[in-house]
Amino acid sequence: MKGCLAFVHRARPSNKLDGKPMNEPVASRLLAQKARILIVDDDVTTIRLIGQLLVDFPDQRFATTGEGALALARECKPDVILLDANLPSMTGFDVCEVLKNDPELKDVPVIFVTSHDAPALELDALRMGAADYLTKPFVASQLQARVHAQLRKRQRSQGAKATDAASPAHVLALVAGDAAERELLQTLADIGELQFARESEAALNLAFNHRFDLILLDVDTHGTDVLKALSRAQRDVPVIVLGQAFDAEIERRAFDLGASDVIFRPFDAVVFRERVKNALAIQRKTEEEAATLFVSAAQTDRS
C-alpha cells in the first residue's frame, strides 16, 4: 500500500526485563505467547521501542499509517491494538472510529499510546470505544500490565448472570474517609447505587453475600492483598483500583491480580466516570454473551 509500512515481527520470548526475571503469573505468560499485537505509530523508532518492551508477546504486527493499520487489522485479526493518536493523513481517532464500526473488529481492544496528556482527548478516545489511554513516556511494566489487562478482559470466564444494561449499577466502594465517599458520590451520581465499606473485612462480607456490578478499591488504604480476595468473592466482576499517586509497581501488581483498571489521582472527574461506564458496559456485554451461549447450548442439548 502506497505510503504505508506494515510488517510482521515475531519477537523472541523472554522471561527477563532489564536483566531481571519477570515475576509474572504463568497464566499471563501463556496468554502473551498466544496473543497477536498490532502496533501503530508513524515513528519506526517508537515502534521498535514498544516492540522491545513487549518482547514477551512474540506475535507482533506493525503499521506506520492509519490505512495500513486497518488493512493489517482486517488481515490478521489482532487481539489488541496499540494506536498512536498522531498519524499522517488518517489520525488515530479516525482509525479507532473505523475499527469500532467494523463488525469483525469492533470488539478488538484499542489502547491509545500518545504523548498528549489531555483529559479532553482521553475522554474522546474512551467515548469512541477505546479500551485504554496510555501517555508517553511510560515504563515497561506499565505497558505490559495494560496489554495483559485487555487480553484478560477478552478471556473473561463465562457463566455470570446476565443483567439489564439499562438498570442502575450496584457498585461496592472500598475507600476510607468521608471525603473519598463524597468524591465518588458526586462523580458517579448517574451510575447507580454505591455501597461503601471502610474496612476490608466488611467489604469481603458484602462481596460474599451480595452481587455487585463493579468494585472500586482504594489501594493506598487497603493494599493489593484484598484485591485477590475480592476477585474470588465476586468472580468476573470488574475491580477498578484507585491510588493517590502513580506507582508502576502497584499498577503492575494490581493488573496481575485481576484488576480491570487502575486509576491514579489526580484524575479528571468526567474521564473517571467514562472509565467506570466503560467497565460496566464491557461487564454487561460479557454477561449477555455468556447468557446467550448458555441458552444456545441448552437448546442444542434438548434437540
mmCIF file of N, CA and C in Angstrom, residues 22 41 51 75 259 282:
data_model
loop_
_atom_site.group_PDB
_atom_site.id
_atom_site.type_symbol
_atom_site.label_atom_id
_atom_site.label_comp_id
_atom_site.label_asym_id
_atom_site.label_seq_id
_atom_site.Cartn_x
_atom_site.Cartn_y
_atom_site.Cartn_z
ATOM 1 N N MET A 22 11.218 -11.880 35.147
ATOM 2 C CA MET A 22 9.856 -11.388 35.225
ATOM 3 C C MET A 22 9.093 -12.167 36.287
ATOM 4 N N ASP A 41 2.195 3.256 14.721
ATOM 5 C CA ASP A 41 2.860 4.527 15.010
ATOM 6 C C ASP A 41 3.625 4.948 13.767
ATOM 7 N N GLY A 51 7.898 -2.546 20.653
ATOM 8 C CA GLY A 51 8.093 -3.963 20.365
ATOM 9 C C GLY A 51 9.055 -4.617 21.337
ATOM 10 N N GLU A 75 -6.685 -8.182 7.988
ATOM 11 C CA GLU A 75 -5.996 -9.391 7.527
ATOM 12 C C GLU A 75 -5.652 -10.330 8.676
ATOM 13 N N ALA A 259 -7.132 -6.809 38.372
ATOM 14 C CA ALA A 259 -7.829 -5.524 38.295
ATOM 15 C C ALA A 259 -8.266 -5.243 36.864
ATOM 16 N N ILE A 282 -18.599 -3.235 29.360
ATOM 17 C CA ILE A 282 -17.904 -4.475 28.992
ATOM 18 C C ILE A 282 -18.424 -5.635 29.832
#
